[in-house]
């Protein structure tokens, strides 16, 4: 299973981090850009390898919520 983690808070003033990638942490200009990349990458991994992919997004309340590549709740 492949996991992508998108925190609520920025890593620093200018970037958002996306953790869980095989190549390590990747930085983005916005949380939306990080989420778009995670969705695209997760969909590609599912199609290419047949693996399951989970996108974990931290909410403003600090709780993590999990979604599939289609952004439906992960089951």
mmCIF file of N, CA and C in Angstrom:
data_model
loop_
_atom_site.group_PDB
_atom_site.id
_atom_site.type_symbol
_atom_site.label_atom_id
_atom_site.label_comp_id
_atom_site.label_asym_id
_atom_site.label_seq_id
_atom_site.Cartn_x
_atom_site.Cartn_y
_atom_site.Cartn_z
ATOM 1 N N UNK A 1 0.847 -1.184 0.000
ATOM 2 C CA UNK A 1 0.000 0.000 0.000
ATOM 3 C C UNK A 1 0.884 1.236 0.000
ATOM 4 N N UNK A 2 0.452 2.222 -0.741
ATOM 5 C CA UNK A 2 1.173 3.483 -0.850
ATOM 6 C C UNK A 2 0.411 4.541 -0.051
ATOM 7 N N UNK A 3 1.136 5.298 0.784
ATOM 8 C CA UNK A 3 0.533 6.364 1.586
ATOM 9 C C UNK A 3 1.096 7.718 1.178
ATOM 10 N N UNK A 4 0.226 8.695 1.116
ATOM 11 C CA UNK A 4 0.612 10.090 0.908
ATOM 12 C C UNK A 4 0.070 10.866 2.099
ATOM 13 N N UNK A 5 0.902 11.670 2.731
ATOM 14 C CA UNK A 5 0.486 12.431 3.913
ATOM 15 C C UNK A 5 0.598 13.924 3.644
ATOM 16 N N UNK A 6 -0.531 14.624 3.813
ATOM 17 C CA UNK A 6 -0.559 16.074 3.609
ATOM 18 C C UNK A 6 -0.958 16.733 4.933
ATOM 19 N N UNK A 7 -0.014 17.408 5.597
ATOM 20 C CA UNK A 7 -0.325 18.056 6.866
ATOM 21 C C UNK A 7 -1.186 19.302 6.677
ATOM 22 N N UNK A 8 -1.813 19.723 7.756
ATOM 23 C CA UNK A 8 -2.634 20.943 7.717
ATOM 24 C C UNK A 8 -1.762 22.190 7.624
ATOM 25 N N UNK A 9 -0.695 22.214 8.410
ATOM 26 C CA UNK A 9 0.174 23.390 8.472
ATOM 27 C C UNK A 9 1.288 23.285 7.442
ATOM 28 N N UNK A 10 1.736 24.422 6.979
ATOM 29 C CA UNK A 10 2.867 24.474 6.064
ATOM 30 C C UNK A 10 4.129 24.009 6.770
ATOM 31 N N UNK A 11 5.070 23.483 5.982
ATOM 32 C CA UNK A 11 6.360 23.108 6.537
ATOM 33 C C UNK A 11 7.164 24.343 6.934
ATOM 34 N N UNK A 12 7.047 25.375 6.143
ATOM 35 C CA UNK A 12 7.655 26.667 6.461
ATOM 36 C C UNK A 12 6.822 27.748 5.768
ATOM 37 N N UNK A 13 7.319 28.933 5.677
ATOM 38 C CA UNK A 13 6.526 30.050 5.146
ATOM 39 C C UNK A 13 6.128 29.851 3.682
ATOM 40 N N UNK A 14 6.948 29.178 2.889
ATOM 41 C CA UNK A 14 6.714 29.160 1.454
ATOM 42 C C UNK A 14 6.269 27.823 0.874
ATOM 43 N N UNK A 15 6.323 26.732 1.619
ATOM 44 C CA UNK A 15 6.049 25.428 1.006
ATOM 45 C C UNK A 15 5.150 24.529 1.850
ATOM 46 N N UNK A 16 4.520 23.603 1.170
ATOM 47 C CA UNK A 16 3.775 22.517 1.804
ATOM 48 C C UNK A 16 4.531 21.238 1.502
ATOM 49 N N UNK A 17 4.598 20.352 2.484
ATOM 50 C CA UNK A 17 5.309 19.089 2.300
ATOM 51 C C UNK A 17 4.328 17.976 1.985
ATOM 52 N N UNK A 18 4.750 17.070 1.121
ATOM 53 C CA UNK A 18 4.010 15.839 0.864
ATOM 54 C C UNK A 18 4.937 14.711 1.254
ATOM 55 N N UNK A 19 4.577 13.986 2.305
ATOM 56 C CA UNK A 19 5.376 12.866 2.782
ATOM 57 C C UNK A 19 4.804 11.561 2.252
ATOM 58 N N UNK A 20 5.607 10.531 2.322
ATOM 59 C CA UNK A 20 5.143 9.204 1.942
ATOM 60 C C UNK A 20 5.569 8.782 0.551
ATOM 61 N N UNK A 21 6.319 9.625 -0.128
ATOM 62 C CA UNK A 21 6.756 9.295 -1.474
ATOM 63 C C UNK A 21 7.995 8.404 -1.431
ATOM 64 N N UNK A 22 8.137 7.533 -2.422
ATOM 65 C CA UNK A 22 9.299 6.648 -2.490
ATOM 66 C C UNK A 22 10.594 7.452 -2.546
ATOM 67 N N UNK A 23 10.535 8.606 -3.199
ATOM 68 C CA UNK A 23 11.733 9.442 -3.322
ATOM 69 C C UNK A 23 11.907 10.397 -2.150
ATOM 70 N N UNK A 24 11.073 10.283 -1.145
ATOM 71 C CA UNK A 24 11.180 11.136 0.034
ATOM 72 C C UNK A 24 10.178 12.273 0.015
ATOM 73 N N UNK A 25 10.463 13.300 0.736
ATOM 74 C CA UNK A 25 9.562 14.454 0.867
ATOM 75 C C UNK A 25 9.640 15.335 -0.368
ATOM 76 N N UNK A 26 8.482 15.823 -0.793
ATOM 77 C CA UNK A 26 8.414 16.740 -1.941
ATOM 78 C C UNK A 26 7.700 18.007 -1.474
ATOM 79 N N UNK A 27 8.170 19.149 -1.928
ATOM 80 C CA UNK A 27 7.612 20.437 -1.529
ATOM 81 C C UNK A 27 6.754 21.041 -2.639
ATOM 82 N N UNK A 28 5.693 21.749 -2.229
ATOM 83 C CA UNK A 28 4.766 22.387 -3.168
ATOM 84 C C UNK A 28 4.477 23.805 -2.710
ATOM 85 N N UNK A 29 4.032 24.633 -3.649
ATOM 86 C CA UNK A 29 3.716 26.029 -3.340
ATOM 87 C C UNK A 29 2.422 26.178 -2.557
ATOM 88 N N UNK A 30 1.512 25.181 -2.643
ATOM 89 C CA UNK A 30 0.236 25.272 -1.941
ATOM 90 C C UNK A 30 -0.237 23.879 -1.529
ATOM 91 N N UNK A 31 -1.150 23.859 -0.593
ATOM 92 C CA UNK A 31 -1.743 22.591 -0.156
ATOM 93 C C UNK A 31 -2.548 21.963 -1.293
ATOM 94 N N UNK A 32 -3.218 22.781 -2.083
ATOM 95 C CA UNK A 32 -3.996 22.303 -3.225
ATOM 96 C C UNK A 32 -3.077 21.622 -4.240
ATOM 97 N N UNK A 33 -1.908 22.209 -4.489
ATOM 98 C CA UNK A 33 -0.952 21.605 -5.421
ATOM 99 C C UNK A 33 -0.444 20.270 -4.888
ATOM 100 N N UNK A 34 -0.197 20.186 -3.583
ATOM 101 C CA UNK A 34 0.242 18.928 -2.980
ATOM 102 C C UNK A 34 -0.844 17.865 -3.110
ATOM 103 N N UNK A 35 -2.083 18.247 -2.873
ATOM 104 C CA UNK A 35 -3.195 17.315 -2.986
ATOM 105 C C UNK A 35 -3.389 16.856 -4.433
ATOM 106 N N UNK A 36 -3.295 17.774 -5.380
ATOM 107 C CA UNK A 36 -3.441 17.418 -6.796
ATOM 108 C C UNK A 36 -2.355 16.424 -7.213
ATOM 109 N N UNK A 37 -1.128 16.659 -6.763
ATOM 110 C CA UNK A 37 -0.037 15.738 -7.079
ATOM 111 C C UNK A 37 -0.287 14.378 -6.446
ATOM 112 N N UNK A 38 -0.719 14.354 -5.186
ATOM 113 C CA UNK A 38 -0.985 13.086 -4.504
ATOM 114 C C UNK A 38 -2.068 12.292 -5.227
ATOM 115 N N UNK A 39 -3.135 12.959 -5.651
ATOM 116 C CA UNK A 39 -4.211 12.275 -6.370
ATOM 117 C C UNK A 39 -3.705 11.700 -7.691
ATOM 118 N N UNK A 40 -2.959 12.497 -8.439
ATOM 119 C CA UNK A 40 -2.436 12.053 -9.732
ATOM 120 C C UNK A 40 -1.454 10.891 -9.547
ATOM 121 N N UNK A 41 -0.558 11.020 -8.601
ATOM 122 C CA UNK A 41 0.439 9.989 -8.343
ATOM 123 C C UNK A 41 -0.206 8.696 -7.828
ATOM 124 N N UNK A 42 -1.184 8.837 -6.945
ATOM 125 C CA UNK A 42 -1.878 7.664 -6.406
ATOM 126 C C UNK A 42 -2.639 6.927 -7.496
ATOM 127 N N UNK A 43 -3.337 7.669 -8.348
ATOM 128 C CA UNK A 43 -4.057 7.045 -9.466
ATOM 129 C C UNK A 43 -3.098 6.311 -10.393
ATOM 130 N N UNK A 44 -1.956 6.923 -10.697
ATOM 131 C CA UNK A 44 -0.966 6.297 -11.575
ATOM 132 C C UNK A 44 -0.404 5.023 -10.944
ATOM 133 N N UNK A 45 -0.137 5.052 -9.636
ATOM 134 C CA UNK A 45 0.403 3.876 -8.955
ATOM 135 C C UNK A 45 -0.594 2.723 -8.948
ATOM 136 N N UNK A 46 -1.852 3.042 -8.744
ATOM 137 C CA UNK A 46 -2.893 2.009 -8.737
ATOM 138 C C UNK A 46 -3.000 1.366 -10.119
ATOM 139 N N UNK A 47 -2.984 2.184 -11.149
ATOM 140 C CA UNK A 47 -3.094 1.663 -12.521
ATOM 141 C C UNK A 47 -1.860 0.882 -12.932
ATOM 142 N N UNK A 48 -0.679 1.381 -12.575
ATOM 143 C CA UNK A 48 0.573 0.761 -13.006
ATOM 144 C C UNK A 48 0.900 -0.516 -12.230
ATOM 145 N N UNK A 49 0.764 -0.456 -10.914
ATOM 146 C CA UNK A 49 1.221 -1.556 -10.064
ATOM 147 C C UNK A 49 0.094 -2.374 -9.451
ATOM 148 N N UNK A 50 -1.116 -1.847 -9.505
ATOM 149 C CA UNK A 50 -2.221 -2.541 -8.866
ATOM 150 C C UNK A 50 -2.224 -2.398 -7.352
ATOM 151 N N UNK A 51 -1.335 -1.560 -6.818
ATOM 152 C CA UNK A 51 -1.282 -1.322 -5.376
ATOM 153 C C UNK A 51 -2.479 -0.493 -4.932
ATOM 154 N N UNK A 52 -2.779 -0.569 -3.649
ATOM 155 C CA UNK A 52 -3.752 0.350 -3.078
ATOM 156 C C UNK A 52 -3.010 1.615 -2.694
ATOM 157 N N UNK A 53 -3.689 2.744 -2.755
ATOM 158 C CA UNK A 53 -3.090 4.018 -2.377
ATOM 159 C C UNK A 53 -4.030 4.754 -1.438
ATOM 160 N N UNK A 54 -3.456 5.375 -0.427
ATOM 161 C CA UNK A 54 -4.219 6.107 0.581
ATOM 162 C C UNK A 54 -3.633 7.509 0.717
ATOM 163 N N UNK A 55 -4.504 8.503 0.654
ATOM 164 C CA UNK A 55 -4.096 9.887 0.842
ATOM 165 C C UNK A 55 -4.617 10.321 2.214
ATOM 166 N N UNK A 56 -3.694 10.608 3.124
ATOM 167 C CA UNK A 56 -4.055 11.039 4.479
ATOM 168 C C UNK A 56 -3.924 12.560 4.544
ATOM 169 N N UNK A 57 -5.021 13.217 4.920
ATOM 170 C CA UNK A 57 -5.049 14.679 4.984
ATOM 171 C C UNK A 57 -5.368 15.100 6.415
ATOM 172 N N UNK A 58 -4.525 15.951 6.973
ATOM 173 C CA UNK A 58 -4.742 16.449 8.333
ATOM 174 C C UNK A 58 -5.692 17.639 8.292
ATOM 175 N N UNK A 59 -6.727 17.585 9.118
ATOM 176 C CA UNK A 59 -7.687 18.681 9.193
ATOM 177 C C UNK A 59 -7.247 19.751 10.169
ATOM 178 N N UNK A 60 -7.973 20.862 10.194
ATOM 179 C CA UNK A 60 -7.667 21.972 11.097
ATOM 180 C C UNK A 60 -7.763 21.539 12.558
ATOM 181 N N UNK A 61 -8.551 20.483 12.823
ATOM 182 C CA UNK A 61 -8.694 19.972 14.190
ATOM 183 C C UNK A 61 -7.558 19.050 14.602
ATOM 184 N N UNK A 62 -6.595 18.832 13.706
ATOM 185 C CA UNK A 62 -5.446 17.979 14.013
ATOM 186 C C UNK A 62 -5.658 16.517 13.686
ATOM 187 N N UNK A 63 -6.889 16.125 13.371
ATOM 188 C CA UNK A 63 -7.169 14.729 13.041
ATOM 189 C C UNK A 63 -6.823 14.439 11.585
ATOM 190 N N UNK A 64 -6.359 13.214 11.361
ATOM 191 C CA UNK A 64 -6.029 12.767 10.018
ATOM 192 C C UNK A 64 -7.216 12.007 9.445
ATOM 193 N N UNK A 65 -7.516 12.269 8.191
ATOM 194 C CA UNK A 65 -8.597 11.568 7.495
ATOM 195 C C UNK A 65 -8.001 10.925 6.252
ATOM 196 N N UNK A 66 -8.469 9.721 5.946
ATOM 197 C CA UNK A 66 -7.894 8.978 4.831
ATOM 198 C C UNK A 66 -8.869 8.873 3.667
ATOM 199 N N UNK A 67 -8.312 8.994 2.477
ATOM 200 C CA UNK A 67 -9.087 8.954 1.245
ATOM 201 C C UNK A 67 -8.358 8.098 0.221
ATOM 202 N N UNK A 68 -9.119 7.562 -0.710
ATOM 203 C CA UNK A 68 -8.532 6.857 -1.837
ATOM 204 C C UNK A 68 -8.120 7.860 -2.900
ATOM 205 N N UNK A 69 -7.503 7.394 -3.999
ATOM 206 C CA UNK A 69 -7.083 8.293 -5.067
ATOM 207 C C UNK A 69 -8.238 9.087 -5.678
ATOM 208 N N UNK A 70 -9.469 8.585 -5.551
ATOM 209 C CA UNK A 70 -10.650 9.269 -6.080
ATOM 210 C C UNK A 70 -11.236 10.265 -5.087
ATOM 211 N N UNK A 71 -10.573 10.431 -3.948
ATOM 212 C CA UNK A 71 -10.962 11.321 -2.854
ATOM 213 C C UNK A 71 -12.249 10.899 -2.150
ATOM 214 N N UNK A 72 -12.620 9.637 -2.303
ATOM 215 C CA UNK A 72 -13.694 9.072 -1.491
ATOM 216 C C UNK A 72 -13.066 8.535 -0.214
ATOM 217 N N UNK A 73 -13.801 8.539 0.905
ATOM 218 C CA UNK A 73 -13.229 8.015 2.152
ATOM 219 C C UNK A 73 -12.646 6.620 1.957
ATOM 220 N N UNK A 74 -11.436 6.414 2.483
ATOM 221 C CA UNK A 74 -10.736 5.130 2.344
ATOM 222 C C UNK A 74 -11.379 4.100 3.263
ATOM 223 N N UNK A 75 -11.614 2.947 2.723
ATOM 224 C CA UNK A 75 -12.235 1.871 3.525
ATOM 225 C C UNK A 75 -11.288 0.730 3.708
#
